[in-house]
Amino acid sequence: MKLTGAQILVKMIKAQGVDTIFGYPGGATIDIHDEIVRHDDLRHILVRHEQGAVHAADAYSRAHKTTGVALVTSGPGATNTVTGIASAHADSIPMVVFCGQVPTGLIGNDAFQEVDIVGITRPCTKHNYLVKDPDKLAATIQEAFYIARSGRPGPVLVDLPKDILQAEINFQMPEETRLRSYKPNYTPNKKQIAKVVQMVKDARRPVIFAGGGVISSRASEQITRLAQMARIPVTTSLMGLGAFPGTDPLWLGMLGMHGTFRANMSIGNCDLIIAVGVRFDDRVTGNISKFAPHAAIIQIDIDPTSIHKNIPVQCPIVGDCKTTLENILALMEKQNPAQLTVERDLWLDQIDQWKQTTPLKYDQKADIIKPQFVVEKLWEITKGQAIITTEVGQNQMWAAQYYHFDLPNHFITSGGLGVMGFGLPAAIGAKAACPDKLVVDVAGDGSIQMNIQELMTAVENCLDVKIVILNNRFLGMVRQWQEFFYNRAYACTNIENAPDFVKLAEAYGASGFRCTDPACVEDTLRKGLDTPGTVIMDFVVEREESVYPMVPAGGALTEMLLV
Amino acid sequence: METSRYLLSILVDNEPGVLSRIAGLFSGRGFNIDSLSVATTDDPDVSRITMATTCDAQIIEQIKKQLHKLINVITVNDLTEKKYVERQLALVKVHAKPEKRAEILRIVDIFRCRVVDVGHAHYTVEISGDSGKHQAFLSLLKPMGIIEIASTGAIALAREMGK
Ligand SMILES: Cc1ncc(C[n+]2csc(CCOP(=O)(O)OP(=O)(O)O)c2C)c(N)n1
Ligand SMILES: [Mg+2]
């Protein structure tokens, strides 16, 4: 069967179970876009900036449909994807980005809208390709998806010269992808499993520390069983929120720079850490030499490079989180339960004391809205069931602290790279993946302006997202650092010259509500969430509120600044 | 931590861009490359990269794992952990004043090197051996006045059957 390159691309994307792609056309991709619109079963969502397409594809993956796909043109279209790709790379999110490219004959000639996007994205993709041979197109596309979602997932970029897209090729469905140089190891070493069980028996003050790897390997059920079976309290990284129910008594709250007092104290005092799908980022460890000084560490990760990278580990296990936990659970079930929980009451009592003396807290007075209050009310009203995306800054931390995530894949944030402007396009991607879910972007007044153009995408495609702006008229997180560490010199962080977000919403055909009174927060949220279509809720909040606790960069986790 | 020299033998897909992925990995993560040599193997789809690097034990673990993580890297063999033969080729152009010629030729002879070019006032000598031999040779030639040197990176194979 003869097909054009563009036809093969569309066929191969559909074969991967993808029903929605996010894109923006240009000269180099006209052939693809011309083909896509002929397929009713492949929806193309026209974003308003290529960065938006990539963040949307990222969130589409995370909301767990299938691998997200972005499609952009050559040159500036391709360079506009870099931030989104780097974010997905930092967060290990599977994604395939297709870029148009100038015809093969022009590559290297500084042609119009030519950039070496494969060179540019080499350090921020899991892998990337320039397709030069039309006969390899189909197999390369299949390989790209395979690499993106296997092993430790990540973004893959495929650069497609225009002549390849136009070539007529004898199409055959490629055989199953097999790569001699890439064989992720999913099954853990049996001996190490036995060692884990022994270490749990020996421990008196164990903690489970779960991360994004637990979410991506869909192992939250296993983490929960492990915690409950051996009565081990659980903390997570930002990326791991939702891996363990935020309302369970064993929940410690998030760990790290803005982690809870009891989570940070638990790590500082524990004698065993079971780290699952985490990479010990500096935001989570604080001063690495003072991290968990009394603990032995078990680390489970699919990626060998994550192990021993930042921290020495006594029991490393390379394997899929879910498979490994299943193995551990199977062996634990054969043990005497009392041996798995020695002196646990003492430990849990200690943790409870930390919780009682120093909980997360804020003081909502009558005159001005506290941002934390807005998030906590949002949690109550939505019964913790919404998918929450965030922008970056204080808004992101308050969303993490006060929306008590019970479910995995419900917290979608740019964790590793911290990209302002992530939340709105991510909300659109999540809504496209889960049309029946309520999707809320918890936003800052600064970040929301970074990809505000995507309001049009949401409205046009009836991807109803609700945006809650915690409007402090500051680049708040930077202001907070200036307050704490730069003598309150608020250089370049005052953004009170801002658009009227209500009118802005209306200008895009969305709805807007403003709230300035603490007494009206709940009403505004209810009204905003109940109003059909895309909605902005602009909460004018306390300007100089800070995120607590805070571990100053380079400090030990147990040395927190508290309210 | 204590640093030492490591010699890695890396088999990779013989494809454009692979060397740049490896070089990028080293520069991006602040690893250091002492020498590098690349050529195809008996299998035209596979190239062998021999790389020497100086670092501590924890970094070499990361380097090996990070290399392995690259999709186009087939195997990473740390030769430092085993017995191996190592060779490096260099051409050394040295001042050859009449009164020094005999001594230079004597050194060349002792090191089993060869003079491959002779001029009115210089010799160019070819030396092959491991890096220790190169260093010893150069330190003896230095007093004669070395004009310039061209050297390959190290290449090496493990002293064992199989790949
Ligand atoms: C693209 C990008 N530029 C700059 C930063 C640095 N930065 C981190 S948080 C922040 C302030 C964000 O302000 P806002 O969106 O209003 O959130 P707030 O902290 O006030 O809740 C800035 C500028 C960033 N993370 N991303
Ligand atoms: Mg702000």
CSV table of C-alpha atoms and ligand atoms in Angstrom, one decimal, chain A residues 83 391-396 398 417-421 443-448 450 470 472 474-478 495, ligand 1:
chain,number,residue,atom,x,y,z
A,83,THR,CA,10.7,24.7,27.7
A,391,GLU,CA,1.4,27.3,38.0
A,392,VAL,CA,4.7,27.9,39.8
A,393,GLY,CA,5.5,29.8,43.0
A,394,GLN,CA,3.6,30.1,46.2
A,395,ASN,CA,0.4,29.1,44.5
A,396,GLN,CA,2.0,25.8,43.6
A,398,TRP,CA,-0.2,26.1,48.7
A,417,LEU,CA,11.8,22.5,36.1
A,418,GLY,CA,9.2,24.7,37.7
A,419,VAL,CA,7.8,26.4,34.6
A,420,MET,CA,5.6,29.4,35.2
A,421,GLY,CA,2.8,29.2,32.6
A,443,ALA,CA,-2.6,29.9,39.5
A,444,GLY,CA,-0.5,32.9,40.5
A,445,ASP,CA,-1.2,36.3,39.0
A,446,GLY,CA,2.3,36.3,37.4
A,447,SER,CA,2.3,32.8,36.0
A,448,ILE,CA,-1.1,32.9,34.5
A,450,MET,CA,2.7,33.5,30.7
A,470,LEU,CA,-4.3,33.6,44.0
A,472,ASN,CA,-1.1,38.8,45.5
A,474,PHE,CA,3.6,40.0,43.5
A,475,LEU,CA,5.9,37.4,42.0
A,476,GLY,CA,5.2,36.0,45.4
A,477,MET,CA,7.7,33.2,45.8
A,478,VAL,CA,10.6,35.5,44.7
A,495,ILE,CA,3.4,43.2,39.5
C,1,LIG,C1,9.3,30.7,33.3
C,1,LIG,C2,9.8,31.1,34.7
C,1,LIG,N1,10.4,32.3,34.9
C,1,LIG,C3,10.8,32.6,36.1
C,1,LIG,C4,10.6,31.8,37.2
C,1,LIG,C5,11.1,32.2,38.6
C,1,LIG,N2,9.9,32.3,39.5
C,1,LIG,C6,9.6,31.2,40.3
C,1,LIG,S1,8.2,31.5,41.2
C,1,LIG,C7,8.0,33.1,40.6
C,1,LIG,C8,6.9,34.0,40.9
C,1,LIG,C9,5.6,33.5,40.4
C,1,LIG,O1,4.7,34.5,40.6
C,1,LIG,P1,3.1,34.2,40.6
C,1,LIG,O2,2.8,33.4,39.4
C,1,LIG,O3,2.4,35.4,40.8
C,1,LIG,O4,3.0,33.2,41.8
C,1,LIG,P2,3.1,33.5,43.4
C,1,LIG,O5,4.4,33.0,43.9
C,1,LIG,O6,2.8,34.9,43.6
C,1,LIG,O7,2.0,32.6,43.9
C,1,LIG,C10,9.1,33.3,39.6
C,1,LIG,C11,9.2,34.6,38.9
C,1,LIG,C12,10.0,30.5,36.9
C,1,LIG,N3,9.8,29.6,37.8
C,1,LIG,N4,9.6,30.2,35.6
